[in-house]
Short mmCIF file of C-alpha atoms in Angstrom, two decimals:
data_model
loop_
_atom_site.label_atom_id
_atom_site.label_comp_id
_atom_site.label_asym_id
_atom_site.label_seq_id
_atom_site.Cartn_x
_atom_site.Cartn_y
_atom_site.Cartn_z
CA MET I 15 58.50 113.22 57.60
CA SER I 16 60.16 109.87 58.07
CA VAL I 17 59.30 107.47 60.90
CA THR I 18 62.58 108.32 62.53
CA ASP I 19 61.70 112.01 62.42
CA LEU I 20 58.30 111.24 63.86
CA THR I 21 59.84 109.41 66.79
CA ALA I 22 62.03 112.42 67.44
CA THR I 23 59.09 114.81 67.52
CA THR I 24 57.53 112.87 70.39
CA GLY I 25 60.55 113.37 72.51
CA ARG I 26 61.10 109.58 72.76
CA SER I 27 63.59 107.20 71.18
CA PRO I 28 62.72 103.81 69.77
CA ARG I 29 63.33 100.68 71.74
CA ASN I 30 66.72 99.10 70.94
CA PRO I 31 66.24 95.33 70.66
CA ASN I 32 69.87 94.64 71.54
CA ARG I 33 69.56 96.43 74.86
CA GLY I 34 66.02 95.65 75.97
CA THR I 35 65.42 99.09 77.45
CA ALA I 36 62.35 101.21 77.02
CA HIS I 37 64.18 103.94 75.07
CA GLY I 38 67.27 102.36 73.63
CA ARG I 39 69.82 104.91 74.91
CA GLU I 40 71.28 106.16 78.10
CA PRO I 41 70.55 109.75 79.27
CA ALA I 42 73.38 112.25 78.80
CA ARG I 43 75.80 112.47 81.78
CA SER I 44 77.01 115.85 83.00
CA GLY I 45 80.54 116.51 84.16
CA PRO I 46 83.96 115.88 82.56
CA ALA I 47 84.25 113.23 79.89
CA ARG I 48 85.28 109.87 81.29
CA GLN I 49 88.18 107.98 79.90
CA HIS I 50 86.33 104.66 80.07
CA ALA I 51 82.60 104.15 79.45
CA VAL I 52 80.74 102.83 82.42
CA ARG I 53 78.64 99.78 81.77
CA ARG I 54 75.19 100.09 83.19
CA ASP I 55 72.31 97.66 83.59
CA PRO I 56 69.87 98.73 80.83
CA GLY I 57 66.95 97.58 82.99
CA GLN I 58 67.66 100.36 85.50
CA TRP I 59 65.72 102.86 83.34
CA LEU I 60 62.54 100.87 83.36
CA THR I 61 59.69 101.76 85.66
CA VAL I 62 57.09 99.18 84.63
CA THR I 63 58.67 95.75 84.26
CA ASP I 64 57.64 92.23 83.29
CA THR I 65 55.10 93.46 80.69
CA LYS I 66 53.83 91.78 77.59
CA ARG I 67 54.68 93.84 74.52
CA VAL I 68 52.21 94.64 71.79
CA LEU I 69 53.17 96.15 68.44
CA VAL I 70 50.44 98.17 66.69
CA ILE I 71 51.21 98.37 62.99
CA VAL I 72 49.77 101.53 61.45
CA HIS I 73 50.07 101.64 57.65
CA THR I 74 47.64 104.53 57.07
CA GLU I 75 45.40 106.83 59.03
CA VAL I 76 42.36 104.69 58.24
CA TYR I 77 44.08 101.54 59.47
CA GLY I 78 45.25 103.30 62.57
CA ARG I 79 41.80 104.58 63.47
CA ARG I 80 40.43 101.10 62.96
CA LEU I 81 42.93 99.77 65.52
CA LEU I 82 42.22 102.68 67.93
CA ASP I 83 38.66 101.38 68.29
CA LEU I 84 40.13 98.22 69.80
CA LEU I 85 43.01 99.56 71.91
CA PRO I 86 40.76 100.75 74.78
CA LEU I 87 40.51 97.02 75.54
CA LEU I 88 44.07 97.40 76.98
CA GLU I 89 43.30 100.46 79.10
CA SER I 90 44.42 100.27 82.77
CA GLU I 91 46.36 97.08 81.94
CA LEU I 92 49.78 97.43 83.57
CA ARG I 93 50.75 93.96 82.41
CA VAL I 94 50.82 95.19 78.75
CA GLU I 95 53.01 97.78 77.00
CA VAL I 96 51.97 99.10 73.60
CA VAL I 97 54.43 100.32 70.94
CA PHE I 98 53.50 101.71 67.48
CA THR I 99 55.24 101.47 64.11
CA VAL I 100 54.66 102.67 60.55
CA PRO I 101 55.62 100.27 57.78
CA PRO I 102 56.18 101.53 54.24
CA HIS I 103 52.91 102.45 52.48
CA ALA I 104 51.77 104.92 49.86
CA PHE I 105 49.64 106.74 52.44
CA ASN I 106 52.12 106.93 55.30
CA ALA I 107 51.68 110.69 55.69
CA GLY I 108 48.24 110.19 57.28
CA ALA I 109 49.55 107.53 59.65
CA GLU I 110 52.40 109.75 60.83
CA ARG I 111 50.04 112.66 61.35
CA LEU I 112 47.74 110.49 63.46
CA LEU I 113 50.50 109.14 65.67
CA ARG I 114 51.95 112.62 66.18
CA ALA I 115 48.59 113.75 67.54
CA LEU I 116 48.40 110.69 69.86
CA ASP I 117 51.89 111.34 71.29
CA VAL I 118 52.74 107.65 71.41
CA VAL I 119 56.05 105.78 71.38
CA VAL I 120 56.83 105.08 67.70
CA MET I 121 59.44 102.45 66.84
CA PRO I 122 61.08 102.80 63.41
CA TRP I 123 59.95 100.01 61.08
CA GLU I 124 63.52 98.80 60.59
CA THR I 125 63.84 98.33 64.33
CA ALA I 126 60.38 96.85 64.81
CA VAL I 127 61.00 93.99 62.38
CA ARG I 128 64.13 93.04 64.29
CA THR I 129 62.40 93.00 67.66
CA GLU I 130 60.33 90.27 69.17
CA PHE I 131 56.85 91.07 70.53
CA ASP I 132 54.26 89.06 72.32
CA LEU I 133 51.47 90.23 69.94
CA ALA I 134 51.10 92.39 66.83
CA LEU I 135 47.91 94.09 65.57
CA ALA I 136 47.42 95.12 61.91
CA ALA I 137 44.60 96.22 59.64
CA GLY I 138 46.76 95.91 56.52
CA SER I 139 49.07 93.31 55.01
CA GLN I 140 52.14 95.12 53.71
CA GLY I 141 55.30 93.88 55.50
CA MET I 142 53.46 91.66 57.98
CA GLU I 143 55.57 88.65 57.05
CA GLN I 144 58.59 90.47 58.51
CA VAL I 145 57.10 90.98 62.01
CA GLN I 146 58.43 88.74 64.83
CA ALA I 147 55.23 88.30 66.76
CA PRO I 148 51.93 86.36 66.65
CA LEU I 149 49.80 88.65 64.48
CA ILE I 150 46.09 89.38 64.57
CA ARG I 151 44.93 90.69 61.20
CA ILE I 152 41.71 92.65 61.19
CA SER I 153 39.76 94.24 58.37
CA HIS I 154 40.18 97.98 57.80
CA GLY I 155 36.62 98.56 56.60
CA ALA I 156 33.22 96.96 56.21
CA GLY I 157 31.95 94.29 53.90
CA HIS I 158 35.01 93.53 51.71
CA LEU I 159 33.50 95.74 49.08
CA SER I 160 35.99 95.56 46.21
CA LEU I 161 37.71 92.93 44.13
CA ALA I 162 41.48 92.90 44.10
CA ARG I 163 43.00 95.38 41.69
CA VAL I 164 45.07 94.43 38.64
CA ALA I 165 47.74 96.70 40.18
CA ASP I 166 47.83 94.31 43.14
CA GLY I 167 49.24 91.48 41.11
CA VAL I 168 46.10 90.20 39.39
CA ARG I 169 46.77 89.40 35.75
CA PRO I 170 44.51 91.18 33.27
CA GLY I 171 41.65 88.83 32.42
CA GLY I 172 42.45 86.58 35.38
CA GLN I 173 40.02 85.81 38.17
CA ARG I 174 39.87 88.53 40.76
CA GLY I 175 39.35 87.54 44.35
CA PRO I 176 38.18 89.89 47.15
CA GLY I 177 40.42 92.82 47.93
CA GLY I 178 40.04 92.54 51.68
CA ILE I 179 40.95 90.20 54.51
CA THR I 180 39.55 87.09 52.86
CA GLY I 181 41.84 87.39 49.83
CA ARG I 182 44.63 84.86 49.54
CA ARG I 183 47.40 87.32 48.65
CA TYR I 184 46.60 89.37 51.78
CA LEU I 185 47.13 86.43 54.16
CA MET I 186 49.86 84.26 52.59
CA TRP I 187 53.57 84.66 52.19
CA GLY I 188 54.78 81.84 49.88
CA ASP I 189 53.09 78.76 51.25
CA ARG I 190 52.75 80.15 54.80
CA VAL I 191 49.74 81.75 56.47
CA VAL I 192 51.20 84.82 58.15
CA PRO I 193 48.57 85.87 60.76
CA ARG I 194 48.20 83.79 63.92
CA ALA I 195 44.58 84.94 63.87
CA VAL I 196 42.38 86.32 61.09
CA ALA I 197 39.61 88.32 62.85
CA LEU I 198 36.45 88.27 60.70
CA ALA I 199 33.35 90.36 61.08
CA HIS I 200 30.69 87.90 59.90
CA ARG I 201 30.35 84.10 59.88
CA ASP I 202 29.60 84.36 56.12
CA ASP I 203 33.25 85.40 55.69
CA LEU I 204 34.25 81.88 56.67
CA ALA I 205 32.71 80.49 53.45
CA GLU I 206 34.48 83.20 51.43
CA LEU I 207 37.76 82.36 53.17
CA ALA I 208 37.26 78.64 52.49
CA ARG I 209 36.80 79.44 48.81
CA ARG I 210 39.70 81.94 48.41
CA CYS I 211 42.29 80.88 51.06
CA PRO I 212 41.37 77.55 52.77
CA GLU I 213 44.83 77.40 54.37
CA ALA I 214 43.82 80.29 56.61
CA LEU I 215 40.65 78.70 57.96
CA PRO I 216 42.33 77.27 61.08
CA ALA I 217 43.46 80.84 61.93
CA ALA I 218 40.01 82.40 61.36
CA GLU I 219 37.90 83.67 64.15
CA VAL I 220 34.57 85.56 63.84
CA VAL I 221 34.81 88.52 66.33
CA GLY I 222 32.55 91.15 64.82
CA ASP I 223 33.02 94.77 63.67
CA PRO I 224 34.15 97.41 66.14
CA CYS I 225 32.97 100.35 64.08
CA HIS I 226 29.52 98.88 63.63
CA ASP I 227 29.22 98.43 67.37
CA ARG I 228 30.31 102.02 68.15
CA ILE I 229 27.74 103.39 65.70
CA ARG I 230 24.99 101.15 67.09
CA ALA I 231 25.85 102.12 70.67
CA SER I 232 25.53 105.81 69.67
CA LEU I 233 22.27 105.90 67.65
CA SER I 234 20.19 107.10 70.60
CA LEU I 235 22.46 110.18 70.80
CA ARG I 236 21.44 111.48 67.38
CA PRO I 237 19.63 114.56 68.81
CA ARG I 238 22.68 115.51 70.82
CA TYR I 239 25.02 115.07 67.81
CA ARG I 240 22.75 117.35 65.76
CA ARG I 241 22.75 120.01 68.42
CA ALA I 242 26.55 119.74 68.77
CA LEU I 243 26.94 120.19 65.01
CA GLY I 244 24.87 123.30 65.20
CA LEU I 245 21.84 122.10 63.31
CA ARG I 246 18.85 124.10 64.47
CA ARG I 247 15.39 122.56 64.46
CA GLY I 248 14.13 121.96 60.91
CA ARG I 249 17.59 122.07 59.32
CA LYS I 250 18.42 119.07 57.17
CA LEU I 251 21.89 117.54 56.93
CA VAL I 252 23.04 116.02 53.64
CA LEU I 253 26.29 114.04 54.09
CA VAL I 254 28.28 113.42 50.93
CA THR I 255 30.91 110.73 51.39
CA SER I 256 33.73 109.61 49.08
CA THR I 257 36.26 106.87 49.19
CA TRP I 258 39.61 107.27 47.38
CA GLY I 259 40.78 106.21 43.89
CA GLN I 260 39.65 106.77 40.29
CA ARG I 261 36.34 104.96 40.95
CA SER I 262 35.44 107.26 43.86
CA ALA I 263 32.84 109.97 44.02
CA PHE I 264 35.66 112.51 44.60
CA ASN I 265 36.89 111.95 41.10
CA ARG I 266 33.59 113.38 39.81
CA LEU I 267 32.85 115.71 42.69
CA ASP I 268 32.65 118.75 40.45
CA ALA I 269 29.54 117.28 38.90
CA LEU I 270 27.73 116.95 42.22
CA VAL I 271 28.68 119.41 44.91
CA PRO I 272 28.00 122.60 42.97
CA ARG I 273 24.54 121.25 42.23
CA LEU I 274 23.90 120.57 45.87
CA LEU I 275 24.93 124.05 46.85
CA SER I 276 22.94 125.80 44.11
CA GLU I 277 19.79 123.65 44.13
CA LEU I 278 19.17 122.96 47.82
CA PRO I 279 17.85 125.98 49.77
CA ARG I 280 20.57 127.02 52.19
CA ASP I 281 18.09 127.93 54.93
CA THR I 282 16.82 124.33 54.95
CA TYR I 283 19.76 122.12 54.01
CA ARG I 284 23.34 121.86 55.21
CA THR I 285 25.77 119.98 53.00
CA VAL I 286 28.77 118.24 54.55
CA LEU I 287 31.57 116.51 52.58
CA LEU I 288 33.55 113.58 54.01
CA VAL I 289 36.62 112.70 51.94
CA HIS I 290 38.64 109.56 52.58
CA PRO I 291 41.86 110.24 54.54
CA ASN I 292 43.95 108.62 51.78
CA VAL I 293 43.02 111.50 49.47
CA TRP I 294 44.24 114.02 52.15
CA SER I 295 47.39 111.96 52.68
CA TRP I 296 48.29 111.76 48.98
CA TYR I 297 47.56 115.32 47.84
CA GLY I 298 48.05 117.16 51.12
CA HIS I 299 45.73 119.44 53.08
CA TRP I 300 46.65 122.55 51.16
CA GLN I 301 45.73 120.98 47.80
CA LEU I 302 42.33 119.68 49.03
CA ARG I 303 41.46 123.03 50.64
CA THR I 304 42.41 124.76 47.41
CA TRP I 305 40.38 122.44 45.24
CA LEU I 306 37.36 122.87 47.49
CA ALA I 307 37.78 126.58 48.30
CA GLY I 308 34.98 127.78 46.02
CA CYS I 309 32.53 125.25 47.37
CA ARG I 310 33.42 126.05 50.94
CA ARG I 311 32.75 129.73 50.29
CA ALA I 312 29.39 128.69 48.84
CA GLY I 313 28.42 126.91 52.04
CA LEU I 314 30.00 123.45 51.86
CA HIS I 315 31.44 122.11 55.13
CA VAL I 316 34.41 119.74 54.68
CA LEU I 317 35.12 117.40 57.49
CA PRO I 318 38.87 117.31 58.29
CA PRO I 319 40.50 113.87 58.19
CA ASP I 320 41.12 113.88 61.92
CA ALA I 321 37.42 114.33 62.73
CA ASP I 322 35.38 111.29 63.63
CA TRP I 323 32.96 110.88 60.75
CA ARG I 324 30.56 108.62 62.66
CA PRO I 325 28.61 111.28 64.63
CA PRO I 326 27.85 113.28 61.42
CA LEU I 327 26.88 110.01 59.78
CA ILE I 328 24.42 109.31 62.58
CA ALA I 329 23.11 112.87 62.46
CA ALA I 330 22.53 112.92 58.69
CA ASP I 331 19.06 113.14 57.16
CA TRP I 332 20.39 111.82 53.80
CA ILE I 333 23.68 110.08 52.87
CA ILE I 334 24.98 110.48 49.26
CA GLY I 335 27.83 108.02 48.86
CA ASP I 336 29.87 105.78 46.59
CA TYR I 337 31.11 102.25 47.13
CA GLY I 338 33.16 103.03 50.27
CA SER I 339 32.67 101.54 53.69
CA VAL I 340 31.13 104.74 55.13
CA THR I 341 28.21 104.39 52.72
CA LEU I 342 27.66 100.79 53.85
CA TYR I 343 27.79 101.86 57.54
CA GLY I 344 25.12 104.39 56.62
CA ALA I 345 22.69 101.47 56.40
CA ILE I 346 22.78 101.24 60.18
CA THR I 347 21.66 104.82 60.82
CA GLY I 348 18.11 104.95 59.43
CA ALA I 349 18.97 107.65 56.91
CA PRO I 350 18.01 107.20 53.22
CA VAL I 351 21.05 106.46 51.06
CA LEU I 352 21.58 107.61 47.45
CA LEU I 353 24.46 106.25 45.42
CA HIS I 354 26.56 108.71 43.44
CA ARG I 355 28.92 106.17 41.89
CA PHE I 356 29.13 102.44 42.15
CA PRO I 357 31.65 100.43 40.09
CA HIS I 358 29.66 97.22 39.59
CA ARG I 359 32.47 95.55 37.57
CA ASP I 360 34.93 96.06 40.43
CA ALA I 361 32.55 95.16 43.25
CA ASN I 362 32.89 91.97 45.23
CA PRO I 363 29.65 90.09 44.48
CA ALA I 364 29.72 88.51 47.96
CA SER I 365 29.67 91.96 49.62
CA PRO I 366 26.61 93.57 51.21
CA GLY I 367 27.67 96.64 49.28
CA VAL I 368 26.24 95.07 46.11
CA GLU I 369 22.91 94.52 47.90
CA LEU I 370 22.99 98.18 49.00
CA ALA I 371 23.67 99.25 45.37
CA LEU I 372 20.55 97.31 44.28
CA THR I 373 18.45 98.81 47.08
CA ALA I 374 19.48 102.50 47.31
CA PRO I 375 18.36 104.75 44.48
CA ALA I 376 21.03 106.05 42.08
CA LEU I 377 21.54 109.79 41.93
CA SER I 378 20.37 111.18 38.60
CA PRO I 379 21.92 114.07 36.71
CA ALA I 380 18.65 114.80 35.02
CA HIS I 381 16.29 115.45 37.91
CA PRO I 382 16.24 118.21 40.60
CA LEU I 383 18.21 117.17 43.67
CA GLU I 384 15.63 118.17 46.26
CA ALA I 385 13.02 116.02 44.49
CA GLN I 386 15.45 113.10 44.51
CA LEU I 387 16.01 113.50 48.22
CA ARG I 388 12.26 113.48 48.81
CA TYR I 389 11.92 110.40 46.59
CA ALA I 390 14.65 108.56 48.52
CA ALA I 391 12.90 109.35 51.84
CA ALA I 392 9.48 108.24 50.53
CA GLU I 393 10.88 104.95 49.12
CA TYR I 394 12.99 104.12 52.20
CA ARG I 395 12.09 100.80 53.77
CA SER I 396 13.77 100.21 57.10
CA GLU I 397 13.53 96.42 56.80
CA ASP I 398 15.63 96.49 53.60
CA TYR I 399 18.39 98.45 55.25
CA ALA I 400 18.26 96.41 58.41
CA ARG I 401 18.87 93.30 56.30
CA ILE I 402 21.90 94.94 54.68
CA ALA I 403 23.26 96.13 58.05
CA ALA I 404 22.90 92.62 59.44
CA ARG I 405 25.42 91.48 56.80
CA ILE I 406 28.15 93.76 58.21
CA THR I 407 28.60 91.63 61.35
CA SER I 408 27.13 88.44 62.73
CA GLU I 409 28.28 89.47 66.25
CA PRO I 410 26.47 92.75 66.76
CA GLY I 411 27.44 94.37 70.01
CA HIS I 412 29.98 91.69 70.92
CA CYS I 413 33.18 92.70 69.07
CA HIS I 414 34.97 94.07 72.10
CA ARG I 415 34.07 90.94 74.15
CA ASN I 416 35.27 88.63 71.39
CA PHE I 417 38.38 90.53 70.49
CA ARG I 418 39.58 90.92 74.05
CA ARG I 419 39.23 87.21 74.58
CA LEU I 420 41.28 86.58 71.41
CA MET I 421 44.04 89.07 72.32
CA TYR I 422 44.44 87.83 75.89
CA ARG I 423 44.55 84.18 74.73
CA ILE I 424 47.46 84.94 72.40
CA LEU I 425 49.18 87.07 75.03
CA GLY I 426 48.86 84.23 77.55
CA LEU I 427 47.12 86.41 80.14
CA ASN I 428 43.86 86.07 81.97
CA GLN I 429 41.28 88.77 81.22
CA PRO I 430 40.44 91.59 83.65
CA ALA I 431 37.51 90.89 85.97
CA CYS I 432 35.22 93.36 84.24
CA PRO I 433 33.14 93.30 81.08
CA PRO I 434 34.62 95.24 78.12
CA GLU I 435 32.55 98.31 77.26
CA THR I 436 31.54 99.69 73.87
CA PRO I 437 31.35 103.36 74.64
CA PRO I 438 29.25 105.82 72.57
CA LEU I 439 31.03 108.15 70.26
CA PRO I 440 32.13 111.64 71.45
CA LEU I 441 30.21 114.75 70.50
CA PRO I 442 31.41 116.38 67.26
CA VAL I 443 32.64 119.94 66.88
CA PRO I 444 30.26 122.49 65.29
CA LEU I 445 30.05 122.82 61.54
CA ASP I 446 31.47 125.93 59.88
CA GLY I 447 29.24 128.90 60.48
CA ALA I 448 27.25 127.31 63.35
CA THR I 449 26.28 130.02 65.79
CA ALA I 450 26.66 129.89 69.55
CA ALA I 451 22.86 129.76 69.91
CA GLU I 452 22.62 126.80 67.47
CA CYS I 453 25.23 124.94 69.50
CA ALA I 454 23.61 125.70 72.86
CA GLY I 455 23.48 122.70 75.10
CA ARG I 456 26.48 121.13 73.47
CA GLY I 457 28.65 121.60 76.56
CA GLU I 458 30.84 118.62 77.14
CA THR I 459 33.05 117.16 74.46
CA GLU I 460 32.65 113.51 75.50
CA VAL I 461 29.55 111.37 76.09
CA SER I 462 29.90 108.97 78.97
CA ALA I 463 28.64 105.44 78.57
#
């Protein structure tokens, strides 16, 4: 589905920059056709006027969900209007699916780049040089885990910089720094930015990590998340998480998941698989369900891409992951982590992911899985994982405060007279096969702060 089609499905039309109206076209008029068109004031269709306009740039589902953690900072703000757009990207399908579910106003990319906005927000870099707005660029994950790929313009044998927000090619267009502000998670990122793209240092601001803060604010709700998932007392949850790409755990999943399902007693262990939304976007839901059909019949629960993965992460007794951000966020939860795959040659040496890879035990194909889980639990040292988690953000608990201050400064507005909240995560839906009795007490679908 194209972006134009997506806009049509919401029942709304994109804003026309030449007319300045909210919907870019006049409503149909009944009665006989008129010989001469009547000129109307386009402003007459507006209800809320004199607003600052914010463009949210959603390349992929992952980027969109990252931005959704920050958009509640604009709730109840009648001085600000938010519009979404989807720039060209290989994983657009996930972005379009996300925005359909949100029922938001989506402006076609071709229109968005011809329209002036007071602020733009993006978690990716493609096309950002075309946007006519002061842009805040945020990271779409934790820890800047990977080095830039050769496919991203790095010459074979050449020096590979970080593949995230501190990389030069993700911030510059020619000799120009594109973002008005580069929102960093950790003060250590400033040193990396100074090394890789010193021109962007004046635009850098350390704000923190919104996902880290939501997880931390929700840790005390772990028992409620487990009840909501349908985990009865004594049942153990093993969460298997995979990023996307040839270096991911999913590319070798057939060597792991069948073992988990056959070796771990089903009356004690529940295995849940979390696959990166980019895999769903590229191959489609039917293909993934087909690939995983046998494992699902054998007891595997596959989290859909629209499910919030953070409550199951908090609820997990063990996390088996690769080099993706979810595995790194697992260091916050207190669960032992085992690494299924970690591409050391492609890892950013400045990332906390490398420290995690040197701390967490590597999954072995030669030893029984249940024994490896017990070993990981026995060897777990909370101080080691706390040190790794501290490298995700140097502003723990303060991302919403810092980011709201940054947004309102660029918008030229004074902040609301209330502190920004970091709400806990909502309760998850039950896992496949969970009985009503196992889910008793789940009740509400949202946890209040």
